[in-house]
Backbone as JSON Lines, residues from 0, in Angstrom:
{"i":0,"aa":"L","n":[136.77,-111.94,29.79],"ca":[136.5,-112.15,28.38],"c":[137.7,-111.71,27.53]}
{"i":1,"aa":"K","n":[138.3,-110.59,27.94],"ca":[139.48,-110.09,27.24],"c":[140.59,-111.14,27.26]}
{"i":2,"aa":"Q","n":[140.85,-111.73,28.41],"ca":[141.91,-112.74,28.52],"c":[141.61,-113.97,27.7]}
{"i":3,"aa":"L","n":[140.34,-114.38,27.66],"ca":[139.97,-115.53,26.85],"c":[140.21,-115.26,25.36]}
{"i":4,"aa":"C","n":[139.82,-114.09,24.91],"ca":[140.04,-113.74,23.49],"c":[141.53,-113.69,23.17]}
{"i":5,"aa":"E","n":[142.31,-113.09,24.06],"ca":[143.75,-113.03,23.85],"c":[144.36,-114.42,23.84]}
{"i":6,"aa":"M","n":[143.84,-115.32,24.67],"ca":[144.34,-116.69,24.69],"c":[144.04,-117.39,23.37]}
{"i":7,"aa":"I","n":[142.85,-117.2,22.84],"ca":[142.48,-117.82,21.56],"c":[143.39,-117.3,20.45]}
{"i":8,"aa":"V","n":[143.64,-116.01,20.42],"ca":[144.54,-115.42,19.42],"c":[145.92,-116.03,19.55]}
{"i":9,"aa":"S","n":[146.41,-116.16,20.76],"ca":[147.74,-116.71,21.0],"c":[147.84,-118.18,20.62]}
{"i":10,"aa":"V","n":[146.85,-118.98,20.99],"ca":[146.87,-120.41,20.68],"c":[146.82,-120.62,19.17]}
{"i":11,"aa":"Q","n":[145.99,-119.87,18.47],"ca":[145.93,-120.01,17.01],"c":[147.27,-119.66,16.39]}
{"i":12,"aa":"K","n":[147.9,-118.62,16.88],"ca":[149.17,-118.17,16.3],"c":[150.28,-119.18,16.58]}
{"i":13,"aa":"Q","n":[150.29,-119.76,17.76],"ca":[151.38,-120.67,18.15],"c":[151.16,-122.1,17.68]}
{"i":14,"aa":"H","n":[149.92,-122.52,17.5],"ca":[149.61,-123.91,17.15],"c":[148.55,-123.93,16.04]}
{"i":15,"aa":"S","n":[148.88,-123.35,14.92],"ca":[147.89,-123.11,13.88],"c":[147.26,-124.37,13.3]}
{"i":16,"aa":"I","n":[148.02,-125.42,13.08],"ca":[147.44,-126.64,12.51],"c":[146.58,-127.35,13.55]}
{"i":17,"aa":"A","n":[147.06,-127.48,14.76],"ca":[146.26,-128.11,15.81],"c":[144.97,-127.32,16.07]}
{"i":18,"aa":"F","n":[145.03,-126.0,15.9],"ca":[143.86,-125.15,16.1],"c":[142.86,-125.27,14.95]}
{"i":19,"aa":"G","n":[143.28,-125.88,13.86],"ca":[142.48,-125.96,12.65],"c":[141.08,-126.49,12.85]}
{"i":20,"aa":"R","n":[140.9,-127.42,13.75],"ca":[139.55,-127.97,13.94],"c":[138.59,-126.98,14.59]}
{"i":21,"aa":"F","n":[139.12,-125.89,15.15],"ca":[138.28,-124.87,15.77],"c":[138.19,-123.59,14.94]}
{"i":22,"aa":"I","n":[138.85,-123.58,13.79],"ca":[139.05,-122.33,13.05],"c":[137.74,-121.7,12.56]}
{"i":23,"aa":"E","n":[136.83,-122.49,12.02],"ca":[135.62,-121.91,11.42],"c":[134.76,-121.11,12.4]}
{"i":24,"aa":"P","n":[134.39,-121.67,13.56],"ca":[133.54,-120.86,14.44],"c":[134.22,-119.6,14.96]}
{"i":25,"aa":"F","n":[135.55,-119.68,15.17],"ca":[136.25,-118.48,15.65],"c":[136.41,-117.45,14.54]}
{"i":26,"aa":"L","n":[136.61,-117.88,13.31],"ca":[136.65,-116.93,12.2],"c":[135.34,-116.16,12.12]}
{"i":27,"aa":"N","n":[134.23,-116.88,12.2],"ca":[132.92,-116.23,12.14],"c":[132.69,-115.3,13.33]}
{"i":28,"aa":"L","n":[133.04,-115.76,14.52],"ca":[132.86,-114.95,15.73],"c":[133.67,-113.66,15.64]}
{"i":29,"aa":"F","n":[134.95,-113.79,15.34],"ca":[135.81,-112.62,15.32],"c":[135.52,-111.7,14.13]}
{"i":30,"aa":"Y","n":[135.12,-112.27,13.0],"ca":[134.76,-111.43,11.85],"c":[133.52,-110.59,12.19]}
{"i":31,"aa":"N","n":[132.51,-111.22,12.76],"ca":[131.29,-110.48,13.12],"c":[131.58,-109.41,14.16]}
{"i":32,"aa":"D","n":[132.47,-109.7,15.11],"ca":[132.83,-108.7,16.1],"c":[133.58,-107.54,15.45]}
{"i":33,"aa":"M","n":[134.49,-107.86,14.52],"ca":[135.25,-106.81,13.85],"c":[134.32,-105.88,13.07]}
{"i":34,"aa":"I","n":[133.37,-106.45,12.36],"ca":[132.45,-105.65,11.55],"c":[131.65,-104.7,12.44]}
{"i":35,"aa":"N","n":[131.41,-105.08,13.69],"ca":[130.67,-104.24,14.62],"c":[131.56,-103.25,15.37]}
{"i":36,"aa":"A","n":[132.87,-103.3,15.12],"ca":[133.81,-102.39,15.79],"c":[133.85,-101.05,15.07]}
{"i":37,"aa":"S","n":[134.4,-100.08,15.75],"ca":[134.63,-98.78,15.12],"c":[135.82,-98.13,15.8]}
{"i":38,"aa":"V","n":[136.35,-97.13,15.16],"ca":[137.51,-96.44,15.71],"c":[137.14,-95.72,17.01]}
{"i":39,"aa":"K","n":[135.88,-95.4,17.2],"ca":[135.46,-94.71,18.42],"c":[135.79,-95.5,19.67]}
{"i":40,"aa":"N","n":[135.75,-96.84,19.57],"ca":[136.1,-97.66,20.73],"c":[137.4,-98.41,20.45]}
{"i":41,"aa":"S","n":[138.41,-97.66,19.97],"ca":[139.66,-98.25,19.54],"c":[140.45,-98.88,20.67]}
{"i":42,"aa":"S","n":[140.11,-98.57,21.9],"ca":[140.82,-99.21,23.01],"c":[140.11,-100.49,23.46]}
{"i":43,"aa":"D","n":[139.01,-100.84,22.84],"ca":[138.28,-102.04,23.21],"c":[139.1,-103.27,22.85]}
{"i":44,"aa":"A","n":[139.61,-103.94,23.86],"ca":[140.52,-105.07,23.66],"c":[139.86,-106.23,22.93]}
{"i":45,"aa":"L","n":[138.56,-106.37,23.05],"ca":[137.88,-107.46,22.36],"c":[137.89,-107.23,20.85]}
{"i":46,"aa":"H","n":[137.66,-106.0,20.43],"ca":[137.71,-105.69,19.0],"c":[139.14,-105.84,18.48]}
{"i":47,"aa":"V","n":[140.1,-105.41,19.28],"ca":[141.51,-105.57,18.88],"c":[141.84,-107.04,18.7]}
{"i":48,"aa":"S","n":[141.39,-107.89,19.62],"ca":[141.64,-109.34,19.51],"c":[140.99,-109.9,18.25]}
{"i":49,"aa":"S","n":[139.82,-109.42,17.92],"ca":[139.13,-109.9,16.72],"c":[139.93,-109.6,15.46]}
{"i":50,"aa":"V","n":[140.41,-108.38,15.36],"ca":[141.17,-107.99,14.17],"c":[142.52,-108.71,14.15]}
{"i":51,"aa":"L","n":[143.15,-108.85,15.31],"ca":[144.42,-109.59,15.38],"c":[144.24,-111.04,14.94]}
{"i":52,"aa":"F","n":[143.17,-111.67,15.37],"ca":[142.91,-113.05,14.99],"c":[142.8,-113.18,13.48]}
{"i":53,"aa":"L","n":[141.99,-112.32,12.88],"ca":[141.82,-112.37,11.42],"c":[143.13,-112.08,10.69]}
{"i":54,"aa":"T","n":[143.91,-111.15,11.21],"ca":[145.21,-110.84,10.63],"c":[146.14,-112.04,10.7]}
{"i":55,"aa":"N","n":[146.19,-112.69,11.86],"ca":[147.05,-113.86,12.05],"c":[146.64,-115.0,11.12]}
{"i":56,"aa":"V","n":[145.35,-115.23,10.98],"ca":[144.87,-116.31,10.12],"c":[145.22,-116.0,8.66]}
{"i":57,"aa":"A","n":[144.96,-114.78,8.22],"ca":[145.23,-114.41,6.83],"c":[146.71,-114.49,6.5]}
{"i":58,"aa":"G","n":[147.57,-114.23,7.47],"ca":[149.01,-114.23,7.23],"c":[149.72,-115.51,7.63]}
{"i":59,"aa":"C","n":[148.99,-116.51,8.09],"ca":[149.6,-117.74,8.59],"c":[150.19,-118.57,7.44]}
{"i":60,"aa":"S","n":[151.47,-118.86,7.51],"ca":[152.13,-119.63,6.44],"c":[151.65,-121.07,6.38]}
{"i":61,"aa":"E","n":[151.09,-121.58,7.47],"ca":[150.57,-122.94,7.48],"c":[149.17,-123.03,6.88]}
{"i":62,"aa":"Y","n":[148.54,-121.89,6.64],"ca":[147.24,-121.84,5.98],"c":[147.38,-121.37,4.53]}
{"i":63,"aa":"E","n":[148.58,-121.18,4.08],"ca":[148.84,-120.7,2.71],"c":[148.2,-121.65,1.71]}
{"i":64,"aa":"P","n":[147.39,-121.14,0.77],"ca":[146.7,-122.02,-0.18],"c":[147.62,-122.71,-1.19]}
{"i":65,"aa":"D","n":[148.77,-122.13,-1.46],"ca":[149.72,-122.73,-2.41],"c":[150.54,-123.8,-1.7]}
{"i":66,"aa":"E","n":[150.42,-125.05,-2.14],"ca":[151.12,-126.15,-1.47],"c":[152.63,-125.98,-1.5]}
{"i":67,"aa":"E","n":[153.15,-125.29,-2.48],"ca":[154.6,-125.09,-2.58],"c":[155.12,-124.15,-1.51]}
{"i":68,"aa":"T","n":[154.31,-123.18,-1.1],"ca":[154.75,-122.21,-0.11],"c":[154.14,-122.45,1.27]}
{"i":69,"aa":"N","n":[153.27,-123.43,1.4],"ca":[152.64,-123.75,2.68],"c":[153.67,-124.43,3.58]}
{"i":70,"aa":"S","n":[153.96,-123.82,4.72],"ca":[155.02,-124.34,5.59],"c":[154.67,-125.69,6.21]}
{"i":71,"aa":"A","n":[153.4,-125.96,6.44],"ca":[153.0,-127.26,6.97],"c":[153.21,-128.36,5.93]}
{"i":72,"aa":"M","n":[152.9,-128.06,4.68],"ca":[153.12,-129.05,3.62],"c":[154.62,-129.26,3.4]}
{"i":73,"aa":"E","n":[155.41,-128.22,3.58],"ca":[156.86,-128.36,3.47],"c":[157.38,-129.31,4.55]}
{"i":74,"aa":"T","n":[156.85,-129.18,5.76],"ca":[157.24,-130.09,6.84],"c":[156.9,-131.52,6.46]}
{"i":75,"aa":"L","n":[155.72,-131.73,5.87],"ca":[155.33,-133.08,5.44],"c":[156.25,-133.61,4.34]}
{"i":76,"aa":"R","n":[156.58,-132.76,3.4],"ca":[157.49,-133.19,2.32],"c":[158.85,-133.58,2.88]}
{"i":77,"aa":"N","n":[159.32,-132.85,3.87],"ca":[160.62,-133.16,4.48],"c":[160.58,-134.45,5.28]}
{"i":78,"aa":"K","n":[159.4,-134.84,5.74],"ca":[159.24,-136.07,6.53],"c":[158.87,-137.27,5.66]}
{"i":79,"aa":"A","n":[158.69,-137.08,4.36],"ca":[158.28,-138.16,3.46],"c":[159.25,-139.33,3.57]}
{"i":80,"aa":"G","n":[158.7,-140.52,3.66],"ca":[159.52,-141.72,3.77],"c":[159.94,-142.03,5.19]}
{"i":81,"aa":"S","n":[159.72,-141.13,6.1],"ca":[160.08,-141.36,7.49],"c":[159.01,-142.22,8.16]}
{"i":82,"aa":"E","n":[159.44,-143.03,9.11],"ca":[158.48,-143.89,9.82],"c":[157.53,-143.07,10.67]}
{"i":83,"aa":"S","n":[157.96,-141.92,11.1],"ca":[157.1,-141.08,11.96],"c":[156.51,-139.92,11.16]}
{"i":84,"aa":"S","n":[156.06,-140.19,9.94],"ca":[155.61,-139.1,9.07],"c":[154.36,-138.38,9.59]}
{"i":85,"aa":"K","n":[153.64,-138.97,10.53],"ca":[152.47,-138.28,11.08],"c":[152.84,-137.37,12.24]}
{"i":86,"aa":"R","n":[153.96,-137.61,12.86],"ca":[154.38,-136.79,13.99],"c":[155.58,-135.97,13.56]}
{"i":87,"aa":"S","n":[155.42,-134.65,13.6],"ca":[156.48,-133.77,13.15],"c":[156.84,-132.78,14.23]}
{"i":88,"aa":"I","n":[158.1,-132.48,14.31],"ca":[158.56,-131.44,15.23],"c":[158.79,-130.2,14.38]}
{"i":89,"aa":"T","n":[158.05,-129.16,14.69],"ca":[158.15,-127.92,13.92],"c":[158.67,-126.83,14.84]}
{"i":90,"aa":"A","n":[158.85,-125.65,14.29],"ca":[159.28,-124.51,15.09],"c":[158.25,-124.17,16.16]}
{"i":91,"aa":"K","n":[157.01,-124.61,15.95],"ca":[155.95,-124.32,16.9],"c":[155.69,-125.48,17.85]}
{"i":92,"aa":"G","n":[156.51,-126.51,17.79],"ca":[156.36,-127.63,18.72],"c":[156.07,-128.94,18.01]}
{"i":93,"aa":"D","n":[155.78,-129.93,18.8],"ca":[155.49,-131.28,18.32],"c":[154.02,-131.34,17.91]}
{"i":94,"aa":"V","n":[153.75,-131.8,16.69],"ca":[152.38,-131.8,16.21],"c":[152.14,-133.01,15.32]}
{"i":95,"aa":"F","n":[150.95,-133.58,15.41],"ca":[150.54,-134.63,14.49],"c":[149.98,-133.94,13.26]}
{"i":96,"aa":"I","n":[150.5,-134.3,12.11],"ca":[150.14,-133.57,10.91],"c":[150.05,-134.54,9.74]}
{"i":97,"aa":"N","n":[149.08,-134.3,8.88],"ca":[149.0,-135.04,7.62],"c":[148.42,-134.11,6.56]}
{"i":98,"aa":"G","n":[148.57,-134.5,5.31],"ca":[148.15,-133.65,4.21],"c":[146.68,-133.29,4.24]}
{"i":99,"aa":"S","n":[145.83,-134.24,4.61],"ca":[144.4,-133.93,4.6],"c":[144.03,-132.95,5.71]}
{"i":100,"aa":"K","n":[144.72,-133.02,6.85],"ca":[144.46,-132.06,7.93],"c":[144.81,-130.65,7.47]}
{"i":101,"aa":"V","n":[145.95,-130.52,6.81],"ca":[146.37,-129.21,6.3],"c":[145.39,-128.72,5.24]}
{"i":102,"aa":"Q","n":[145.03,-129.6,4.31],"ca":[144.11,-129.22,3.24],"c":[142.74,-128.81,3.79]}
{"i":103,"aa":"N","n":[142.27,-129.5,4.82],"ca":[140.98,-129.15,5.43],"c":[141.01,-127.75,6.04]}
{"i":104,"aa":"V","n":[142.11,-127.41,6.7],"ca":[142.22,-126.09,7.31],"c":[142.32,-125.02,6.21]}
{"i":105,"aa":"V","n":[143.13,-125.28,5.2],"ca":[143.28,-124.32,4.1],"c":[141.93,-124.11,3.42]}
{"i":106,"aa":"Y","n":[141.18,-125.19,3.2],"ca":[139.86,-125.09,2.58],"c":[138.91,-124.24,3.45]}
{"i":107,"aa":"A","n":[138.93,-124.52,4.76],"ca":[138.06,-123.77,5.67],"c":[138.39,-122.28,5.66]}
{"i":108,"aa":"V","n":[139.68,-121.95,5.6],"ca":[140.11,-120.55,5.65],"c":[139.89,-119.84,4.32]}
{"i":109,"aa":"W","n":[140.42,-120.42,3.22],"ca":[140.49,-119.69,1.95],"c":[139.36,-119.97,0.98]}
{"i":110,"aa":"V","n":[138.59,-121.04,1.19],"ca":[137.46,-121.3,0.3],"c":[136.15,-120.97,1.0]}
{"i":111,"aa":"K","n":[135.98,-121.51,2.2],"ca":[134.71,-121.31,2.91],"c":[134.61,-119.94,3.57]}
{"i":112,"aa":"F","n":[135.71,-119.45,4.15],"ca":[135.6,-118.2,4.9],"c":[136.01,-116.98,4.07]}
{"i":113,"aa":"F","n":[137.25,-116.91,3.65],"ca":[137.73,-115.74,2.92],"c":[137.34,-115.82,1.45]}
{"i":114,"aa":"T","n":[136.05,-115.72,1.21],"ca":[135.53,-115.68,-0.16],"c":[135.94,-114.33,-0.77]}
{"i":115,"aa":"P","n":[135.93,-114.22,-2.09],"ca":[136.27,-112.92,-2.69],"c":[135.41,-111.77,-2.15]}
{"i":116,"aa":"E","n":[134.14,-112.04,-1.91],"ca":[133.26,-111.0,-1.38],"c":[133.67,-110.6,0.04]}
{"i":117,"aa":"R","n":[134.03,-111.59,0.87],"ca":[134.41,-111.28,2.24],"c":[135.76,-110.59,2.29]}
{"i":118,"aa":"V","n":[136.68,-110.96,1.41],"ca":[137.98,-110.28,1.35],"c":[137.77,-108.82,0.98]}
{"i":119,"aa":"K","n":[136.91,-108.58,-0.01],"ca":[136.62,-107.2,-0.42],"c":[135.97,-106.42,0.73]}
{"i":120,"aa":"A","n":[135.0,-107.04,1.4],"ca":[134.33,-106.37,2.52],"c":[135.31,-106.09,3.66]}
{"i":121,"aa":"T","n":[136.22,-107.02,3.92],"ca":[137.21,-106.85,4.98],"c":[138.16,-105.71,4.63]}
{"i":122,"aa":"A","n":[138.61,-105.67,3.39],"ca":[139.51,-104.59,2.96],"c":[138.82,-103.23,3.06]}
{"i":123,"aa":"E","n":[137.59,-103.16,2.59],"ca":[136.84,-101.9,2.67],"c":[136.61,-101.49,4.11]}
{"i":124,"aa":"F","n":[136.25,-102.45,4.96],"ca":[136.01,-102.12,6.36],"c":[137.3,-101.68,7.04]}
{"i":125,"aa":"S","n":[138.42,-102.32,6.69],"ca":[139.7,-101.92,7.27],"c":[140.0,-100.47,6.94]}
{"i":126,"aa":"L","n":[139.78,-100.1,5.68],"ca":[140.07,-98.73,5.25],"c":[139.09,-97.71,5.83]}
{"i":127,"aa":"R","n":[137.8,-98.01,5.73],"ca":[136.78,-97.02,6.1],"c":[136.36,-97.09,7.57]}
{"i":128,"aa":"G","n":[136.34,-98.3,8.13],"ca":[135.84,-98.44,9.49],"c":[136.9,-98.44,10.56]}
{"i":129,"aa":"L","n":[138.08,-98.99,10.25],"ca":[139.11,-99.12,11.27],"c":[140.18,-98.03,11.22]}
{"i":130,"aa":"M","n":[140.44,-97.51,10.04],"ca":[141.51,-96.51,9.95],"c":[141.14,-95.31,9.07]}
{"i":131,"aa":"P","n":[140.0,-94.7,9.35],"ca":[139.66,-93.52,8.55],"c":[140.54,-92.34,8.94]}
{"i":132,"aa":"L","n":[140.74,-91.45,8.01],"ca":[141.51,-90.23,8.28],"c":[140.52,-89.18,8.79]}
{"i":133,"aa":"T","n":[140.52,-89.0,10.1],"ca":[139.6,-88.05,10.72],"c":[140.16,-86.63,10.63]}
{"i":134,"aa":"E","n":[139.32,-85.67,10.89],"ca":[139.75,-84.27,10.9],"c":[140.85,-84.07,11.94]}
{"i":135,"aa":"E","n":[140.71,-84.69,13.09],"ca":[141.7,-84.56,14.16],"c":[143.07,-85.09,13.7]}
{"i":136,"aa":"R","n":[143.07,-86.26,13.08],"ca":[144.34,-86.85,12.61],"c":[144.93,-86.01,11.47]}
{"i":137,"aa":"L","n":[144.08,-85.49,10.61],"ca":[144.55,-84.65,9.52],"c":[145.18,-83.36,10.05]}
{"i":138,"aa":"S","n":[144.59,-82.77,11.08],"ca":[145.16,-81.54,11.65],"c":[146.48,-81.86,12.36]}
{"i":139,"aa":"E","n":[146.59,-83.03,13.02],"ca":[147.87,-83.43,13.62],"c":[148.94,-83.52,12.54]}
{"i":140,"aa":"W","n":[148.59,-84.07,11.4],"ca":[149.53,-84.19,10.28],"c":[149.94,-82.8,9.77]}
{"i":141,"aa":"N","n":[148.97,-81.9,9.64],"ca":[149.27,-80.57,9.14],"c":[150.15,-79.76,10.09]}
{"i":142,"aa":"V","n":[149.96,-79.96,11.39],"ca":[150.75,-79.23,12.39],"c":[152.2,-79.69,12.39]}
{"i":143,"aa":"D","n":[152.41,-81.0,12.41],"ca":[153.78,-81.52,12.48],"c":[153.84,-82.91,11.85]}
{"i":144,"aa":"P","n":[154.06,-82.99,10.54],"ca":[154.06,-84.28,9.85],"c":[155.09,-85.27,10.41]}
{"i":145,"aa":"E","n":[156.25,-84.76,10.81],"ca":[157.29,-85.66,11.32],"c":[156.85,-86.29,12.65]}
{"i":146,"aa":"L","n":[156.33,-85.49,13.55],"ca":[155.84,-86.01,14.82],"c":[154.68,-86.97,14.61]}
{"i":147,"aa":"Y","n":[153.8,-86.64,13.69],"ca":[152.67,-87.51,13.36],"c":[153.19,-88.88,12.92]}
{"i":148,"aa":"F","n":[154.17,-88.89,12.02],"ca":[154.73,-90.14,11.52],"c":[155.39,-90.94,12.64]}
{"i":149,"aa":"I","n":[156.14,-90.27,13.5],"ca":[156.83,-90.96,14.61],"c":[155.81,-91.57,15.56]}
{"i":150,"aa":"E","n":[154.8,-90.8,15.94],"ca":[153.78,-91.32,16.84],"c":[152.99,-92.46,16.2]}
{"i":151,"aa":"D","n":[152.69,-92.33,14.92],"ca":[151.97,-93.37,14.21],"c":[152.8,-94.65,14.12]}
{"i":152,"aa":"S","n":[154.09,-94.5,13.91],"ca":[155.0,-95.66,13.82],"c":[155.18,-96.36,15.15]}
{"i":153,"aa":"N","n":[155.0,-95.64,16.24],"ca":[155.21,-96.22,17.57],"c":[153.96,-96.85,18.18]}
{"i":154,"aa":"R","n":[152.86,-96.8,17.46],"ca":[151.63,-97.42,17.97],"c":[151.83,-98.92,18.06]}
{"i":155,"aa":"I","n":[151.28,-99.52,19.07],"ca":[151.41,-100.95,19.29],"c":[150.17,-101.64,18.76]}
{"i":156,"aa":"V","n":[150.37,-102.62,17.89],"ca":[149.25,-103.28,17.21],"c":[148.29,-103.93,18.2]}
{"i":157,"aa":"E","n":[148.79,-104.44,19.32],"ca":[147.93,-105.1,20.29],"c":[147.08,-104.14,21.1]}
{"i":158,"aa":"C","n":[147.31,-102.83,20.93],"ca":[146.6,-101.85,21.76],"c":[145.74,-100.87,20.97]}
{"i":159,"aa":"D","n":[145.78,-100.91,19.66],"ca":[145.13,-99.88,18.88],"c":[144.4,-100.5,17.69]}
{"i":160,"aa":"L","n":[143.12,-100.26,17.61],"ca":[142.29,-100.84,16.56],"c":[142.68,-100.35,15.16]}
{"i":161,"aa":"A","n":[143.03,-99.07,15.03],"ca":[143.43,-98.55,13.72],"c":[144.72,-99.21,13.24]}
{"i":162,"aa":"T","n":[145.66,-99.43,14.14],"ca":[146.91,-100.1,13.76],"c":[146.64,-101.55,13.38]}
{"i":163,"aa":"C","n":[145.75,-102.21,14.1],"ca":[145.35,-103.57,13.73],"c":[144.74,-103.59,12.32]}
{"i":164,"aa":"G","n":[143.91,-102.58,12.06],"ca":[143.3,-102.47,10.74],"c":[144.33,-102.34,9.63]}
{"i":165,"aa":"Q","n":[145.4,-101.58,9.9],"ca":[146.47,-101.46,8.92],"c":[147.13,-102.81,8.65]}
{"i":166,"aa":"H","n":[147.4,-103.56,9.7],"ca":[148.01,-104.88,9.55],"c":[147.09,-105.85,8.82]}
{"i":167,"aa":"L","n":[145.8,-105.78,9.1],"ca":[144.85,-106.65,8.41],"c":[144.78,-106.29,6.94]}
{"i":168,"aa":"Y","n":[144.76,-105.02,6.64],"ca":[144.68,-104.57,5.26],"c":[145.89,-105.05,4.44]}
{"i":169,"aa":"V","n":[147.05,-104.94,5.05],"ca":[148.28,-105.35,4.37],"c":[148.26,-106.86,4.21]}
């Protein structure tokens, strides 16, 4: 199950527009899993994959709601007038792309899924549920702030739920 979740995260990140037709059910699946996660099981790879997926979707330039900054729409604009305007070679590979496909994915992500209420709930959960400042972490900071900062900076996002929460929050 861990490998399947990691594969889904990877495919969405590498082929975001092609993955668009599957985006809604996976957003719901991974969001519900994230909400049920806690720092107590921070090594749980399934929860880490859930938060990584949501982070990747929220930060994906091809899902950007502004058409001027959306990288997929930029690819389409650059192909305008070309005979092969439906087939584009991007940094992520060869993909069939059109404006309505991009708009459908953007709509699914930013209108249907990331509603203002869900964005607020996600931000609150990231702060309170994924990266709370525990007594143990506070005492580590008090003992040696420099070591705390170095260790915190060296955490790997793919292995730690609190670090994933930081990336999602940002």
